[in-house]
Coordinates of C-alpha atoms in Angstrom, one line a residue:
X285 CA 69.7 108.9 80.9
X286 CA 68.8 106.4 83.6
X287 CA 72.0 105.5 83.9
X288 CA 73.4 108.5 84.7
X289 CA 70.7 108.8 87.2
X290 CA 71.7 105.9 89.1
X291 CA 75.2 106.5 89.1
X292 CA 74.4 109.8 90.8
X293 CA 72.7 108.2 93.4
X294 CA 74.7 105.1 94.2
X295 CA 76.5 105.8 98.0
X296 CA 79.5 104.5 97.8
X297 CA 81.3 104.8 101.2
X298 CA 80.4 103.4 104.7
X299 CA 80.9 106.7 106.7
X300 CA 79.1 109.8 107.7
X301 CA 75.5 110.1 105.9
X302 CA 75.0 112.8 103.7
X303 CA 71.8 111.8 103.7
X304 CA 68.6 112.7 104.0
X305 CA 69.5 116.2 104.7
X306 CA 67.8 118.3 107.1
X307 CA 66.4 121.4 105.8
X308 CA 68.9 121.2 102.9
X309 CA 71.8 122.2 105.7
X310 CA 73.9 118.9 106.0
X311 CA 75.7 120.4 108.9
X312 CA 73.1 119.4 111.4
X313 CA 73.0 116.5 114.0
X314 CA 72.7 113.8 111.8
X315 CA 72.8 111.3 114.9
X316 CA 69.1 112.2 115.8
X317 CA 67.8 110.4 112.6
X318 CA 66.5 106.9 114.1
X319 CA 68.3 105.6 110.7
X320 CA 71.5 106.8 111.9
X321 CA 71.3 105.7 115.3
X322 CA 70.7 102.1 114.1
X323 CA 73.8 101.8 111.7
X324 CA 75.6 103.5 114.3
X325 CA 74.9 100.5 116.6
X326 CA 75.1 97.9 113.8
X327 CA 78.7 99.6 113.2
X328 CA 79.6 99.7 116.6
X329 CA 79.0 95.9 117.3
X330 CA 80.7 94.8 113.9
X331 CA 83.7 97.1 115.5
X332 CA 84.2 95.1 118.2
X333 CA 83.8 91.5 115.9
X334 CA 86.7 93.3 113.9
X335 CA 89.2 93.9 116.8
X336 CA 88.5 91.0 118.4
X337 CA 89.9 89.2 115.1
X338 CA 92.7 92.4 115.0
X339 CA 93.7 90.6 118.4
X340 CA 94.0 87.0 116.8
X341 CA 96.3 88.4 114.3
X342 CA 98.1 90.4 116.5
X343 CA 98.3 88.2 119.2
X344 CA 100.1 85.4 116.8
X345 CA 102.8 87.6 116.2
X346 CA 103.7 89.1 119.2
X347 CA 103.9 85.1 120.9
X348 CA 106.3 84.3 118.0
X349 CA 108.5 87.7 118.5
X350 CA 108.0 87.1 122.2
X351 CA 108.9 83.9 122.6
X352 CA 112.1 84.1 120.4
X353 CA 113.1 86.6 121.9
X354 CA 113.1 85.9 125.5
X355 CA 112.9 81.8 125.9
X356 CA 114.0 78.6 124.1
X357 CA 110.7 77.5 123.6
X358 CA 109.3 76.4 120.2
X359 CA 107.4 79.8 118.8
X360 CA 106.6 78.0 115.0
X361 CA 103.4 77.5 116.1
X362 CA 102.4 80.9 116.8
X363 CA 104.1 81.6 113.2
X364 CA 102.3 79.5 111.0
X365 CA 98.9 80.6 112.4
X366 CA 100.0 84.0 111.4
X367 CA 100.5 83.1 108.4
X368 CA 97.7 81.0 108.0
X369 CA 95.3 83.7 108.9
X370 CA 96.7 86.2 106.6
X371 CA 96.5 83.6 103.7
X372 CA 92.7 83.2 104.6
X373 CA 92.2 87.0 104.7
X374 CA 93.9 87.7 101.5
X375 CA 91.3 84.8 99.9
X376 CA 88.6 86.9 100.8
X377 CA 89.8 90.1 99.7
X378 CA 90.8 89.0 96.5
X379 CA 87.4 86.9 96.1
X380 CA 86.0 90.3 96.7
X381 CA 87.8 92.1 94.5
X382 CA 87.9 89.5 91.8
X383 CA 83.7 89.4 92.5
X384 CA 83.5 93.2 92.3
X385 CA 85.8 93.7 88.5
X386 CA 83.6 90.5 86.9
X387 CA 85.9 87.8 87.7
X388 CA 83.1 85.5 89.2
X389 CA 83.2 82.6 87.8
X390 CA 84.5 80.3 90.3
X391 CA 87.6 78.7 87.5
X392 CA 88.4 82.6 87.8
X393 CA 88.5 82.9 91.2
X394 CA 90.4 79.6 92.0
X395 CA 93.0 80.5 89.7
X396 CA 93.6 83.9 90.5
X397 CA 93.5 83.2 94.1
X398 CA 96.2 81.1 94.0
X399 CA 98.5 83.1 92.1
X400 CA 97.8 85.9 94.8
X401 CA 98.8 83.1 97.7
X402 CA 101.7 82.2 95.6
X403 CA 103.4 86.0 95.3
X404 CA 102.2 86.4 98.9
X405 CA 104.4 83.5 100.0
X406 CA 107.1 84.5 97.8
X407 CA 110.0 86.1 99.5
X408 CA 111.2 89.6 97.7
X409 CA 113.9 89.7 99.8
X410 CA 115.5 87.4 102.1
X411 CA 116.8 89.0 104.9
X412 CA 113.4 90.4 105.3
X413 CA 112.2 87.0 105.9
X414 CA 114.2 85.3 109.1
X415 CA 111.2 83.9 110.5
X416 CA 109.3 80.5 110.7
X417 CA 108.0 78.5 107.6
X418 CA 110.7 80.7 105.6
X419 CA 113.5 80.0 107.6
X420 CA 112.0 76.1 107.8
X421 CA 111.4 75.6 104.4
X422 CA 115.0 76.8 103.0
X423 CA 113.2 79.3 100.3
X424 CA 116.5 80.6 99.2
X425 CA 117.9 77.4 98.0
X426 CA 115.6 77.3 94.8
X427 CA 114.1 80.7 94.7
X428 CA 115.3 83.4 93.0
X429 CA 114.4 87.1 93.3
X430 CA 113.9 87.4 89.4
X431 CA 111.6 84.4 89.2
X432 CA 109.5 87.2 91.1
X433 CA 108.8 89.8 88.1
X434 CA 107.9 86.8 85.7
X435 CA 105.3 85.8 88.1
X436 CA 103.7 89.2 88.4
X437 CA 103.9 89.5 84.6
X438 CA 102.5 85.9 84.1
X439 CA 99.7 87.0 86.4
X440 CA 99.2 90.3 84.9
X441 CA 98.8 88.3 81.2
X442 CA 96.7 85.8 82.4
X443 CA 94.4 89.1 83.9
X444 CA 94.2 90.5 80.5
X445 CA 93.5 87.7 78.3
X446 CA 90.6 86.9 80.5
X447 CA 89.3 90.5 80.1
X448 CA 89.5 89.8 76.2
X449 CA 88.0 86.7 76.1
X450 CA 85.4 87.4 78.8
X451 CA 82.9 89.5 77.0
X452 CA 81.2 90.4 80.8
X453 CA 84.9 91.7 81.4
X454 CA 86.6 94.5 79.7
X455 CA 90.3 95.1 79.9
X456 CA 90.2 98.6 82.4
X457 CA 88.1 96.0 85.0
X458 CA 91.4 94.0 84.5
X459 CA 93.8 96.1 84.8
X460 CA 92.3 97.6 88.0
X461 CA 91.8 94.6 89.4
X462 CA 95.5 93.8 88.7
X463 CA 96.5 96.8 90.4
X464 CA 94.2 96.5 93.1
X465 CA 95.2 92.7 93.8
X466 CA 99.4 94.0 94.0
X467 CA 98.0 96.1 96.6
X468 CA 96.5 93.9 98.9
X469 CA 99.6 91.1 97.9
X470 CA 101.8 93.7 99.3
X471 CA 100.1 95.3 101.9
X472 CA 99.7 91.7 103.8
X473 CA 103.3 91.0 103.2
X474 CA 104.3 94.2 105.2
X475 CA 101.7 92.9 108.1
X476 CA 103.6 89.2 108.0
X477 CA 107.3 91.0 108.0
X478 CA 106.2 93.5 110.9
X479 CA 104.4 91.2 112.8
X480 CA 106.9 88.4 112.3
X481 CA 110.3 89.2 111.1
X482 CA 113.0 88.7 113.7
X483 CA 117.0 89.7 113.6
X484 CA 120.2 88.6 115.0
X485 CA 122.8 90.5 117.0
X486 CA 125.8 89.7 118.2
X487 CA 126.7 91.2 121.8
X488 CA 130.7 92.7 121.1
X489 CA 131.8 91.5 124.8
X490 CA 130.1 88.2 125.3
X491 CA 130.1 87.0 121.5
X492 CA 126.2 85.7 122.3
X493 CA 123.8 86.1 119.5
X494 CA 120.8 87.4 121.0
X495 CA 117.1 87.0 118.7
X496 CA 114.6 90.1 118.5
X497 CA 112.2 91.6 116.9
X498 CA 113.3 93.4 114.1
X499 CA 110.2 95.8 113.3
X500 CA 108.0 94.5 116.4
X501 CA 104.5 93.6 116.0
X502 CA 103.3 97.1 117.4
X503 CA 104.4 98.4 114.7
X504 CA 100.8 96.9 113.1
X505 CA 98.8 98.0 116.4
X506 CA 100.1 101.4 116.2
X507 CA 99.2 101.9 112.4
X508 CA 95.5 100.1 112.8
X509 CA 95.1 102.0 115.7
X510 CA 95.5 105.5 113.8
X511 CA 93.5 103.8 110.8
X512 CA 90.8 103.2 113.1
X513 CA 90.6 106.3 114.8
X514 CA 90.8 108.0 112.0
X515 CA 87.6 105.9 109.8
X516 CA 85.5 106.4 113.4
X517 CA 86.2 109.8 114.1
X518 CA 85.8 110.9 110.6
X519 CA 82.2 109.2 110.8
X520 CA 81.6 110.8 114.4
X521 CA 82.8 114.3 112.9
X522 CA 80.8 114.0 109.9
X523 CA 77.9 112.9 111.2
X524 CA 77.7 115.7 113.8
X525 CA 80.0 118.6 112.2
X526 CA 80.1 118.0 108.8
X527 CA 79.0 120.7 106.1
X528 CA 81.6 120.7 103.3
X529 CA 81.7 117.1 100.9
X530 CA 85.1 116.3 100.6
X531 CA 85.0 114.1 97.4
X532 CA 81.3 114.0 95.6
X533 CA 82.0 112.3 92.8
X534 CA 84.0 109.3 94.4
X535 CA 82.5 109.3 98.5
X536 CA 79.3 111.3 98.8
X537 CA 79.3 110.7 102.2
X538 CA 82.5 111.8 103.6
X539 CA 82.9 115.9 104.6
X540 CA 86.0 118.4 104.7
X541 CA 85.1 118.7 108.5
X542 CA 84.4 114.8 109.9
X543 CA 88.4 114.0 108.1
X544 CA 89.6 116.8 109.9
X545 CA 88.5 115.6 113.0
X546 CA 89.5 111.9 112.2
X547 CA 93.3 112.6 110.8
X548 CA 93.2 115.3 114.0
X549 CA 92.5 112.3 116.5
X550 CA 94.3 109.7 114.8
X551 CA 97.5 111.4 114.4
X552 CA 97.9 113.0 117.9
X553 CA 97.1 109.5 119.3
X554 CA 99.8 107.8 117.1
X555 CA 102.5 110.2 118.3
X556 CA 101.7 109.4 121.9
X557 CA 101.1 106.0 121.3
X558 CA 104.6 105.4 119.4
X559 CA 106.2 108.5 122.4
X560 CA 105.4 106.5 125.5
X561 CA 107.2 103.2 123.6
X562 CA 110.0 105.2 123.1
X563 CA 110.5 106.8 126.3
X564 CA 109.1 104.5 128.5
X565 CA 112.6 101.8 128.8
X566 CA 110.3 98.4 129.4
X567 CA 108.8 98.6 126.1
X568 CA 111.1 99.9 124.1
X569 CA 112.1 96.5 122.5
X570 CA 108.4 96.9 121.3
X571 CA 108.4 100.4 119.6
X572 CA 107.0 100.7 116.5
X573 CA 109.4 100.1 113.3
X574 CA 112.2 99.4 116.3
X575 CA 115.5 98.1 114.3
X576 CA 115.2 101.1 111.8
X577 CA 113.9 103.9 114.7
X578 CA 116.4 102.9 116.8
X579 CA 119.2 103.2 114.5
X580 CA 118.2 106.7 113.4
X581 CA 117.7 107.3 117.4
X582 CA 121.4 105.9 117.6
X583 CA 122.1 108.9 115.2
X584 CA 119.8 111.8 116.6
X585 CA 117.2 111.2 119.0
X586 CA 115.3 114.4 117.8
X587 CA 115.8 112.6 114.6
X588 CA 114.4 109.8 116.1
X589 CA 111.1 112.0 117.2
X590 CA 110.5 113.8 113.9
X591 CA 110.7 111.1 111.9
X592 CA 107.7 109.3 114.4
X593 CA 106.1 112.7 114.1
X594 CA 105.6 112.8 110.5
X595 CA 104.7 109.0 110.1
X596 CA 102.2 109.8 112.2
X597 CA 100.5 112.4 110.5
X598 CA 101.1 111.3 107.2
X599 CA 99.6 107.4 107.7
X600 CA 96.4 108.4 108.6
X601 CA 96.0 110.5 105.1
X602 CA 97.4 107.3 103.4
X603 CA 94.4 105.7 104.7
X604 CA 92.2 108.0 103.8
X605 CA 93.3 108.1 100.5
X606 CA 93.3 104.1 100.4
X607 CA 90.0 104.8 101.5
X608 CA 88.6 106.9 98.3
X609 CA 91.1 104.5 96.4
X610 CA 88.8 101.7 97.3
X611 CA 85.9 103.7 96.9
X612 CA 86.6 104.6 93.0
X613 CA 86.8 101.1 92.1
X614 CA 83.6 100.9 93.3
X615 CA 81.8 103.7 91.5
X616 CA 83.5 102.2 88.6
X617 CA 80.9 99.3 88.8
X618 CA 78.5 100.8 90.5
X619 CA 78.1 99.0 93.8
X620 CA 78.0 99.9 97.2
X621 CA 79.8 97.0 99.4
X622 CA 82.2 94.8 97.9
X623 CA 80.5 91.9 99.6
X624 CA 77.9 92.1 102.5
X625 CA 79.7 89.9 104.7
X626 CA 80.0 92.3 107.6
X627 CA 76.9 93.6 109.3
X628 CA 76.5 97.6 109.1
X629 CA 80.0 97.3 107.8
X630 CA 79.7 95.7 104.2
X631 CA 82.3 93.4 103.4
X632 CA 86.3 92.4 104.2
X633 CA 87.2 95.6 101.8
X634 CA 85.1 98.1 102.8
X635 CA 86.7 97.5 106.3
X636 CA 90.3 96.3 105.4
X637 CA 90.4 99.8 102.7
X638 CA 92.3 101.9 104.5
X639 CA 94.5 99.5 106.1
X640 CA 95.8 97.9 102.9
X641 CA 97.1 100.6 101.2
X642 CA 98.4 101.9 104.1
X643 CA 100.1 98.1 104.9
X644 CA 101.2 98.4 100.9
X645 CA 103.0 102.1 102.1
X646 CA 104.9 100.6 104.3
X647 CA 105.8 97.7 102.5
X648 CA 107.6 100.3 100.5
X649 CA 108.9 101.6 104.1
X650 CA 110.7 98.9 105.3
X651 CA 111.7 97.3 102.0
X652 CA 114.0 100.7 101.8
X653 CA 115.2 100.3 104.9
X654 CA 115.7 96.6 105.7

C-alpha cells in the first residue's frame, strides 16, 4: 500500500507546479507562492548557464561551416571541438540514464559508455559525413555500413545479459534503457551532421567547386529555440493559466493550458525565425535545413513555405512528447531528476528531454533526404 502511495506522489516533471493548490482551484496565480518565485529564479539563472553552453556548441559549428565556406583557412579545429563536446555530453546523458535503469556500477557504465561513443562516431552514411575528423580519418576505407546493425545488436545483447545477471536489474530497465540510449546516440548525431556537415558544388560556367554548408548550423538554433520557448512558456502558462492536467499519470505538473501557450509561442516564433532566413538574401546560405529547403524552393517556393510551416508546428509537439517520453522512464523508477547536476533544473536529461528526441526526429529527417 505504501508503495502505491508514494508513487502517487512522486513529481516527476520540472515545469509548472501543481502544487500546493490554492483553494483546490489550480488555475490561480501560482507565481505568488514564495516557493515558486524561488525555483523560478533558480530556473532562470540555470537558463542562462544552459545557453551560454548552447553558444559553445553552436558557436563551434558555425566557425567550421563558416570558415569553409568563405576562406582557405584551416576550420579542423573548430570541428573537433564540436565533436568533442558532444562526445562529453553524450557521457553524461548516458551516465544518467545508465544511473537512472540500475546500471551503476562503474564496470557498467565504462562499458556501455563506450559502446554509445563508438555508434556515435560511426558513420551511417557517408555522404552525410564530409566534414573534419571523418573526412581526416578516411572512415570509409575500413568501415562498412553493415558492421553498423551488428554493433547495435552486440550492444543490445550485452544490455540484456546484464539485466539477467544483475538481480538489482530486470530486463524491461534494459530494454528501456536500450531504447532510450539509441535515442540520444541518434539525436546527437543529427546535431554533429547539422551543425557540421558541409557539401560541394560545382559552378556550370566556371567549373570551381565552391564548399557550403549543407544543412547549416541554424538549423540547431532554430529547433532549440522552439524547444526552449516552448519548455518556458509552457511553465509560464501553467503556472499562471493552467487548470486542466495534461498527463497525471506520467507529468503531474504539466496542464492542457500552459502547452497551449508554449507550442503557441514556440511555433509562431520558429516560422518567423526560419521566414526572415529565407527572405532576407544575406542569410539565406544560413536557413535552416538549407540544401534540402532550397531544393524543394527550386521546385515551389510555396512548397518551400509549407513545408517550414509544418516543421514548425510539428517540432515543438515532438518535444513535448520527448518531454513525457523522458518523464515515463522516470516514473518507472520512481525518481524525480535524473541527476541533480543542474540547479533548479535537475540534471543533463531533464534539460536535454525535449531536445533529444526532437534531434533523434530529425535524424530521421535528413537521413531521408540527404
Amino acid at each position: 500500500m505504501k508503495k502505491n502511495k508514494d508513487k502517487n506522489e512522486f513529481e516527476i516533471t520540472e515545469t509548472a507546479e501543481i502544487s500546493p493548490e490554492i483553494n483546490g482551484d489550480i488555475g490561480n496565480n501560482r507565481f505568488k507562492l514564495p516557493s515558486a518565485k524561488r525555483n523560478f529564479k533558480v530556473r532562470v539563472l540555470s537558463t542562462i548557464v544552459l545557453l551560454a553552453l548552447l553558444l559553445g556548441f553552436v558557436v563551434s559549428g558555425a566557425i567550421y561551416t563558416s570558415l569553409k565556406s568563405y576562406t582557405d583557412l584551416n576550420a579542423d579545429a573548430a570541428s573537433y571541438t564540436s565533436i568533442i563536446l558532444t562526445v562529453g555530453l553524450l557521457g553524461i546523458c548516458m551516465f544518467e540514464m545508465n544511473k537512472t535503469m540500475g546500471f551503476k556500477n562503474w564496470y557498467y557504465q565504462v562499458l556501455m559508455i563506450t559502446f554509445a561513443t563508438i555508434m556515435f562516431i560511426f558513420p551511417l552514411s557517408f555522404n552525410m559525413y564530409n566534414f573534419s575528423f571523418y573526412t581526416e580519418m578516411s572512415l570509409e576505407t575500413w568501415l562498412q555500413l553493415w558492421q553498423f546493425p551488428v554493433l547495435v545488436t552486440s550492444y543490445l545483447i550485452v544490455t540484456i545479459i546484464i539485466g539477467f545477471a544483475d538481480k538489482r536489474i530486470d530486463i524491461k530497465s534494459a530494454l528501456i534503457n536500450f531504447i532510450m540510449t539509441m535515442i540520444i546516440i541518434m539525436g546527437l548525431k543529427a546535431f554533429s551532421i547539422s551543425s557540421l556537415g558541409l557539401i560541394e558544388t560545382v559552378n556550370p560556367e566556371t567549373n570551381e567547386i565552391k564548399i557550403s554548408a549543407r544543412f547549416s548550423f541554424v538549423t540547431i538554433v532554430w529547433i532549440w529555440m522552439m524547444i526552449i520557448l516552448s519548455d518556458s512558456f509552457q511553465y509560464i502558462g501553467g503556472m499562471r493559466f493552467g487548470k486542466t492536467k495534461l498527463s497525471p499519470n506520467i507529468s503531474p505538473k504539466k496542464t492542457w493550458e500552459g502547452a497551449l501557450i508554449g507550442l503557441g509561442v514556440a511555433a509562431t516564433s520558429g516560422i518567423i525565425f526560419a521566414m526572415i532566413f529565407k527572405f532576407t538574401p544575406p542569410l539565406q546560405d544560413f536557413q535552416p535545413l538549407k540544401e534540402p529547403m532550397q531544393s524543394l524552393g527550386g521546385r515551389s517556393m510555396a512548397l518551400e513555405i509549407i513545408v517550414y510551416i509544418l516543421l514548425a508546428l510539428v517540432f515543438p509537439i515532438i518535444g513535448l512528447f520527448g518531454d513525457l517520453l523522458f518523464s515515463w522512464v522516470k516514473r518507472q523508477v520512481n525518481i524525480k531528476d535524473y541527476s541533480n547536476l543542474i540547479p533548479g533544473h535537475g540534471g543533463a536529461l531533464d534539460r536535454m528531454d525535449s531536445i533529444l528526441f526532437s534531434l533523434f526526429v530529425l535524424f530521421i529527417f535528413i537521413s531521408s533526404v540527404a
